[in-house]
mmCIF file of C-alpha atoms in Angstrom:
data_model
loop_
_atom_site.group_PDB
_atom_site.id
_atom_site.type_symbol
_atom_site.label_atom_id
_atom_site.label_comp_id
_atom_site.label_asym_id
_atom_site.label_seq_id
_atom_site.Cartn_x
_atom_site.Cartn_y
_atom_site.Cartn_z
ATOM 1 C CA MET A 1 113.824 69.979 88.255
ATOM 2 C CA ARG A 2 111.994 72.984 89.924
ATOM 3 C CA TYR A 3 113.615 76.071 89.340
ATOM 4 C CA ILE A 4 112.655 79.365 91.755
ATOM 5 C CA ASP A 5 113.961 82.811 91.526
ATOM 6 C CA VAL A 6 113.730 84.440 94.610
ATOM 7 C CA HIS A 7 114.773 88.245 93.929
ATOM 8 C CA CYS A 8 114.326 89.954 90.480
ATOM 9 C CA HIS A 9 112.825 92.929 88.530
ATOM 10 C CA ILE A 10 110.513 92.906 86.209
ATOM 11 C CA ASN A 11 109.375 95.688 84.711
ATOM 12 C CA GLN A 12 107.983 96.776 81.037
ATOM 13 C CA GLU A 13 110.915 99.551 80.296
ATOM 14 C CA ASP A 14 113.731 96.642 80.344
ATOM 15 C CA TYR A 15 111.952 94.018 78.479
ATOM 16 C CA GLY A 16 109.577 94.881 76.396
ATOM 17 C CA SER A 17 106.606 92.476 76.440
ATOM 18 C CA VAL A 18 106.374 91.254 79.826
ATOM 19 C CA ASP A 19 103.705 88.585 78.581
ATOM 20 C CA LYS A 20 106.489 86.688 76.257
ATOM 21 C CA LEU A 21 109.006 87.263 79.188
ATOM 22 C CA ILE A 22 106.559 85.157 81.876
ATOM 23 C CA GLU A 23 106.352 82.611 78.602
ATOM 24 C CA ASN A 24 110.069 82.427 78.383
ATOM 25 C CA ILE A 25 111.044 82.076 81.812
ATOM 26 C CA LYS A 26 108.135 79.077 82.415
ATOM 27 C CA ALA A 27 109.810 77.353 79.133
ATOM 28 C CA ALA A 28 112.818 77.728 80.824
ATOM 29 C CA GLY A 29 111.528 75.313 83.843
ATOM 30 C CA VAL A 30 111.090 78.406 86.562
ATOM 31 C CA GLU A 31 108.234 77.901 87.916
ATOM 32 C CA LYS A 32 108.469 80.500 90.241
ATOM 33 C CA ILE A 33 109.560 84.316 90.580
ATOM 34 C CA ILE A 34 109.503 86.817 93.517
ATOM 35 C CA SER A 35 109.891 90.293 92.082
ATOM 36 C CA ALA A 36 111.477 92.628 94.294
ATOM 37 C CA GLY A 37 109.802 96.306 94.941
ATOM 38 C CA PHE A 38 112.646 99.185 95.485
ATOM 39 C CA ASP A 39 109.782 102.397 95.995
ATOM 40 C CA LEU A 40 106.104 102.534 96.313
ATOM 41 C CA PRO A 41 105.345 102.253 92.122
ATOM 42 C CA SER A 42 107.619 99.101 91.789
ATOM 43 C CA SER A 43 106.132 97.408 94.759
ATOM 44 C CA GLU A 44 102.442 98.477 93.409
ATOM 45 C CA TYR A 45 103.396 96.937 89.805
ATOM 46 C CA GLY A 46 104.503 94.032 91.548
ATOM 47 C CA LYS A 47 101.589 93.080 93.134
ATOM 48 C CA GLU A 48 99.704 93.699 89.456
ATOM 49 C CA LEU A 49 101.811 91.594 88.123
ATOM 50 C CA SER A 50 101.558 88.631 91.140
ATOM 51 C CA GLU A 51 97.580 89.146 89.933
ATOM 52 C CA LYS A 52 98.276 88.547 86.314
ATOM 53 C CA TYR A 53 100.155 85.515 86.219
ATOM 54 C CA GLU A 54 100.732 81.989 88.173
ATOM 55 C CA GLY A 55 103.756 81.798 89.512
ATOM 56 C CA VAL A 56 104.837 85.122 90.015
ATOM 57 C CA TYR A 57 105.342 86.663 93.618
ATOM 58 C CA PHE A 58 106.233 90.107 95.001
ATOM 59 C CA THR A 59 107.965 91.793 98.076
ATOM 60 C CA ALA A 60 107.267 95.253 99.101
ATOM 61 C CA GLY A 61 109.311 98.299 100.906
ATOM 62 C CA PHE A 62 112.156 101.250 100.349
ATOM 63 C CA HIS A 63 115.782 100.375 98.678
ATOM 64 C CA PRO A 64 118.396 102.513 100.511
ATOM 65 C CA THR A 65 119.171 104.233 97.679
ATOM 66 C CA GLU A 66 115.480 104.599 96.424
ATOM 67 C CA LEU A 67 114.029 107.043 99.877
ATOM 68 C CA LYS A 68 113.769 110.232 98.180
ATOM 69 C CA GLY A 69 110.004 111.612 99.225
ATOM 70 C CA TYR A 70 110.327 108.102 101.867
ATOM 71 C CA SER A 71 107.840 108.988 104.899
ATOM 72 C CA GLU A 72 105.713 107.405 107.744
ATOM 73 C CA HIS A 73 102.663 107.853 105.187
ATOM 74 C CA LEU A 74 104.409 105.820 102.081
ATOM 75 C CA LEU A 75 104.997 103.577 104.694
ATOM 76 C CA GLU A 76 101.924 102.943 105.573
ATOM 77 C CA ARG A 77 100.894 101.809 101.554
ATOM 78 C CA ILE A 78 103.464 99.229 101.644
ATOM 79 C CA GLU A 79 102.131 97.719 104.713
ATOM 80 C CA GLU A 80 99.021 97.640 103.015
ATOM 81 C CA LEU A 81 100.246 95.846 100.015
ATOM 82 C CA ALA A 82 102.472 93.538 102.403
ATOM 83 C CA LEU A 83 98.987 92.353 103.311
ATOM 84 C CA ASN A 84 98.243 91.058 99.704
ATOM 85 C CA LYS A 85 98.253 87.349 99.786
ATOM 86 C CA LYS A 86 101.323 87.104 96.888
ATOM 87 C CA CYS A 87 103.433 89.483 99.076
ATOM 88 C CA VAL A 88 105.669 87.485 100.617
ATOM 89 C CA ALA A 89 107.952 89.329 102.391
ATOM 90 C CA ILE A 90 109.337 93.060 102.906
ATOM 91 C CA GLY A 91 112.173 94.483 100.374
ATOM 92 C CA GLU A 92 114.252 95.030 99.301
ATOM 93 C CA ILE A 93 114.999 96.995 102.075
ATOM 94 C CA GLY A 94 118.638 97.762 104.085
ATOM 95 C CA LEU A 95 121.848 100.021 103.804
ATOM 96 C CA ASP A 96 123.988 101.090 100.518
ATOM 97 C CA TYR A 97 126.983 103.089 100.769
ATOM 98 C CA HIS A 98 128.265 102.964 97.754
ATOM 99 C CA TYR A 99 127.510 106.669 96.626
ATOM 100 C CA PRO A 100 129.423 109.432 97.645
ATOM 101 C CA ASP A 101 126.465 111.180 98.176
ATOM 102 C CA THR A 102 124.841 108.423 100.544
ATOM 103 C CA ASN A 103 122.224 109.790 103.484
ATOM 104 C CA LYS A 104 123.074 107.142 106.390
ATOM 105 C CA GLU A 105 120.965 108.451 108.754
ATOM 106 C CA LEU A 106 117.983 108.746 106.368
ATOM 107 C CA GLN A 107 119.446 104.631 105.724
ATOM 108 C CA TYR A 108 119.217 103.358 109.207
ATOM 109 C CA LYS A 109 115.993 105.511 109.739
ATOM 110 C CA ALA A 110 113.812 103.720 107.023
ATOM 111 C CA PHE A 111 115.532 100.383 107.147
ATOM 112 C CA ARG A 112 114.788 100.190 110.622
ATOM 113 C CA ALA A 113 111.251 101.115 110.397
ATOM 114 C CA GLN A 114 110.963 98.037 107.615
ATOM 115 C CA LEU A 115 112.780 95.870 109.653
ATOM 116 C CA GLU A 116 110.117 96.637 112.073
ATOM 117 C CA LEU A 117 107.253 96.532 110.099
ATOM 118 C CA ALA A 118 107.774 92.947 108.719
ATOM 119 C CA ASP A 119 108.464 91.846 112.704
ATOM 120 C CA ARG A 120 104.457 93.451 113.165
ATOM 121 C CA LEU A 121 103.166 91.578 110.242
ATOM 122 C CA LYS A 122 104.834 88.479 110.702
ATOM 123 C CA LEU A 123 106.617 88.647 107.528
ATOM 124 C CA PRO A 124 110.476 87.733 106.646
ATOM 125 C CA VAL A 125 112.771 90.773 105.269
ATOM 126 C CA GLN A 126 114.882 91.021 101.399
ATOM 127 C CA ILE A 127 117.909 92.700 102.537
ATOM 128 C CA HIS A 128 119.918 94.814 100.359
ATOM 129 C CA SER A 129 123.557 94.981 101.624
ATOM 130 C CA ARG A 130 126.620 97.028 99.706
ATOM 131 C CA ASP A 131 129.954 98.260 101.441
ATOM 132 C CA CYS A 132 128.406 98.167 104.859
ATOM 133 C CA ALA A 133 129.235 95.200 105.646
ATOM 134 C CA GLU A 134 129.911 95.914 109.411
ATOM 135 C CA ASP A 135 126.905 98.354 110.020
ATOM 136 C CA MET A 136 124.745 95.884 108.772
ATOM 137 C CA LEU A 137 125.932 93.096 110.917
ATOM 138 C CA GLY A 138 125.685 95.195 113.627
ATOM 139 C CA ILE A 139 122.099 96.160 112.724
ATOM 140 C CA LEU A 140 121.352 92.277 112.816
ATOM 141 C CA LYS A 141 122.663 91.102 115.477
ATOM 142 C CA GLU A 142 120.025 93.897 117.676
ATOM 143 C CA TYR A 143 117.186 92.445 115.698
ATOM 144 C CA ALA A 144 118.312 88.804 115.799
ATOM 145 C CA PRO A 145 116.805 86.255 115.919
ATOM 146 C CA PHE A 146 114.246 86.890 112.740
ATOM 147 C CA LYS A 147 111.331 84.925 114.013
ATOM 148 C CA TYR A 148 109.953 85.277 110.156
ATOM 149 C CA GLY A 149 112.819 84.904 108.297
ATOM 150 C CA ALA A 150 115.490 87.140 106.648
ATOM 151 C CA LEU A 151 117.339 86.898 103.380
ATOM 152 C CA LEU A 152 120.633 89.070 102.095
ATOM 153 C CA HIS A 153 120.224 89.249 98.650
ATOM 154 C CA CYS A 154 122.741 88.681 96.476
ATOM 155 C CA TYR A 155 125.554 88.413 99.079
ATOM 156 C CA SER A 156 128.888 90.344 98.147
ATOM 157 C CA HIS A 157 130.599 90.675 101.885
ATOM 158 C CA SER A 158 133.219 88.401 102.867
ATOM 159 C CA THR A 159 133.033 84.366 103.426
ATOM 160 C CA GLU A 160 134.640 85.112 107.322
ATOM 161 C CA LEU A 161 131.147 87.942 107.881
ATOM 162 C CA SER A 162 128.931 85.082 105.970
ATOM 163 C CA LYS A 163 129.522 83.194 109.300
ATOM 164 C CA GLU A 164 128.665 85.385 111.836
ATOM 165 C CA PHE A 165 125.491 86.533 109.727
ATOM 166 C CA GLU A 166 124.856 82.496 109.742
ATOM 167 C CA LYS A 167 124.135 82.551 113.602
ATOM 168 C CA LEU A 168 121.865 85.047 113.183
ATOM 169 C CA GLY A 169 119.878 82.789 111.471
ATOM 170 C CA ILE A 170 119.539 84.698 107.799
ATOM 171 C CA TYR A 171 119.429 83.365 104.857
ATOM 172 C CA PHE A 172 122.250 84.131 101.116
ATOM 173 C CA SER A 173 120.738 84.123 97.686
ATOM 174 C CA PHE A 174 123.416 84.272 94.907
ATOM 175 C CA GLY A 175 123.248 85.428 91.157
ATOM 176 C CA GLY A 176 125.234 85.368 87.654
ATOM 177 C CA THR A 177 127.877 87.259 89.256
ATOM 178 C CA SER A 178 128.586 83.975 91.317
ATOM 179 C CA THR A 179 129.237 82.485 87.598
ATOM 180 C CA TRP A 180 132.267 84.535 86.699
ATOM 181 C CA SER A 181 135.666 83.361 86.600
ATOM 182 C CA GLY A 182 136.784 86.451 88.935
ATOM 183 C CA SER A 183 133.901 85.983 91.483
ATOM 184 C CA LYS A 184 136.193 83.459 93.821
ATOM 185 C CA LYS A 185 134.887 85.460 96.993
ATOM 186 C CA ALA A 186 131.538 84.268 96.237
ATOM 187 C CA LYS A 187 132.355 81.066 95.600
ATOM 188 C CA ARG A 188 134.505 80.748 98.473
ATOM 189 C CA THR A 189 131.260 81.729 100.467
ATOM 190 C CA ILE A 190 129.030 79.397 98.561
ATOM 191 C CA SER A 191 131.013 76.298 99.144
ATOM 192 C CA ALA A 192 131.566 77.798 102.986
ATOM 193 C CA LEU A 193 127.732 77.543 103.591
ATOM 194 C CA PRO A 194 125.408 75.043 104.319
ATOM 195 C CA LEU A 195 122.906 74.076 101.085
ATOM 196 C CA ASN A 196 119.354 74.575 103.607
ATOM 197 C CA ILE A 197 120.332 78.220 103.875
ATOM 198 C CA ILE A 198 121.057 79.162 99.956
ATOM 199 C CA LEU A 199 118.582 80.504 97.649
ATOM 200 C CA THR A 200 118.730 81.327 93.904
ATOM 201 C CA GLU A 201 117.918 84.827 92.352
ATOM 202 C CA THR A 202 119.001 86.772 89.083
ATOM 203 C CA ASP A 203 118.409 90.350 90.164
ATOM 204 C CA SER A 204 117.237 90.842 86.449
ATOM 205 C CA PRO A 205 117.629 93.387 84.679
ATOM 206 C CA TYR A 206 121.274 93.302 86.077
ATOM 207 C CA LEU A 207 124.116 90.857 87.105
ATOM 208 C CA PRO A 208 124.066 88.202 83.920
ATOM 209 C CA PRO A 209 125.878 84.899 84.399
ATOM 210 C CA LYS A 210 129.270 84.062 82.485
ATOM 211 C CA SER A 211 127.217 82.734 79.217
ATOM 212 C CA LYS A 212 125.819 86.161 79.316
ATOM 213 C CA TYR A 213 128.375 88.616 80.436
ATOM 214 C CA GLY A 214 127.945 92.100 78.890
ATOM 215 C CA THR A 215 124.242 91.518 77.603
ATOM 216 C CA PHE A 216 120.831 93.392 78.906
ATOM 217 C CA PRO A 217 118.519 92.365 80.368
ATOM 218 C CA ASN A 218 119.514 89.656 82.095
ATOM 219 C CA THR A 219 116.513 87.553 83.015
ATOM 220 C CA PRO A 220 114.725 84.530 85.293
ATOM 221 C CA GLU A 221 116.036 82.472 82.353
ATOM 222 C CA SER A 222 119.553 82.564 83.735
ATOM 223 C CA ILE A 223 118.203 80.461 86.733
ATOM 224 C CA PRO A 224 119.498 77.015 85.306
ATOM 225 C CA GLU A 225 122.897 78.135 84.480
ATOM 226 C CA ILE A 226 122.970 79.505 88.398
ATOM 227 C CA ALA A 227 121.787 76.423 89.811
ATOM 228 C CA GLN A 228 124.558 74.164 87.943
ATOM 229 C CA ASN A 229 127.442 76.354 88.892
ATOM 230 C CA ILE A 230 126.387 75.838 92.840
ATOM 231 C CA ALA A 231 125.928 72.541 92.569
ATOM 232 C CA GLU A 232 129.428 72.449 91.098
ATOM 233 C CA ILE A 233 130.969 74.629 93.933
ATOM 234 C CA LYS A 234 129.109 72.271 96.605
ATOM 235 C CA GLY A 235 129.841 68.898 94.768
ATOM 236 C CA LYS A 236 126.422 67.714 94.228
ATOM 237 C CA THR A 237 124.435 67.328 91.485
ATOM 238 C CA CYS A 238 122.055 69.965 89.950
ATOM 239 C CA GLU A 239 118.604 67.958 90.705
ATOM 240 C CA GLU A 240 120.284 67.847 94.783
ATOM 241 C CA VAL A 241 120.753 71.833 94.531
ATOM 242 C CA THR A 242 117.220 73.011 92.932
ATOM 243 C CA SER A 243 115.399 70.281 95.424
ATOM 244 C CA GLN A 244 117.045 72.041 98.508
ATOM 245 C CA VAL A 245 116.667 75.452 97.446
ATOM 246 C CA TRP A 246 113.123 74.804 96.390
ATOM 247 C CA SER A 247 112.603 73.873 99.892
ATOM 248 C CA ASN A 248 114.555 76.604 101.503
ATOM 249 C CA ALA A 249 112.401 79.531 99.311
ATOM 250 C CA HIS A 250 109.388 77.989 100.780
ATOM 251 C CA THR A 251 110.182 77.350 104.259
ATOM 252 C CA LEU A 252 111.818 81.077 104.391
ATOM 253 C CA PHE A 253 108.901 83.135 102.204
ATOM 254 C CA THR A 254 105.986 80.588 103.792
ATOM 255 C CA LYS A 255 103.524 82.630 101.542
ATOM 256 C CA LEU A 256 104.818 80.697 98.242
ATOM 257 C CA ASN A 257 103.137 77.945 99.654
ATOM 258 C CA ASN A 258 99.786 79.779 98.783
#
């Protein structure tokens, strides 16, 4: 089986030896990973990782809670990174209203600018969406259809809203939280969505699956457990799920074919 993690965060601070981590990921059968940028340094580091390791790709962008110092000048640097042959998307970008000091105006500005950048560069986007469902749907309706693709990573909104996002041509990825016993909403959504728009992720080093609950760091080695959980929910074999997810990922992120 060919496993893929379409959204994780790789760094030395949380994992120690990255060489050992990549070795372990490969040993678990995870052939490709996408290290998601959340600001300029993490995006630049993703590029370095992709150049060093086979099967490692990256995204470049500004996360909605990582906008301190955000400027159009820094966005120009994101654009430069995005031209790299192993930068598969602009991301992770989006909205996050979880914290009381949220600067919604700045989040809107950065999100829209990066959506427009992705469209100009003919790249898909990886979207972070937390506690902002109605506003997110409204903005994505403005920019739909997404000619070059869009992913709502670690989808956490309702099953009902997922069908509205689906109409816009959005893909969805699910991680360790979808394996938790109490994650009924995620399980309902996975059941309701067609398999050809579902992807697997870990959001490592966060959100470990059920078997590793309470441990840190989570790693892309968790992908087989996540894929098996999706298979059980969908009434499919794990081979069927991993094959379709692999195809989905390469359809959405065309640079994975490089």
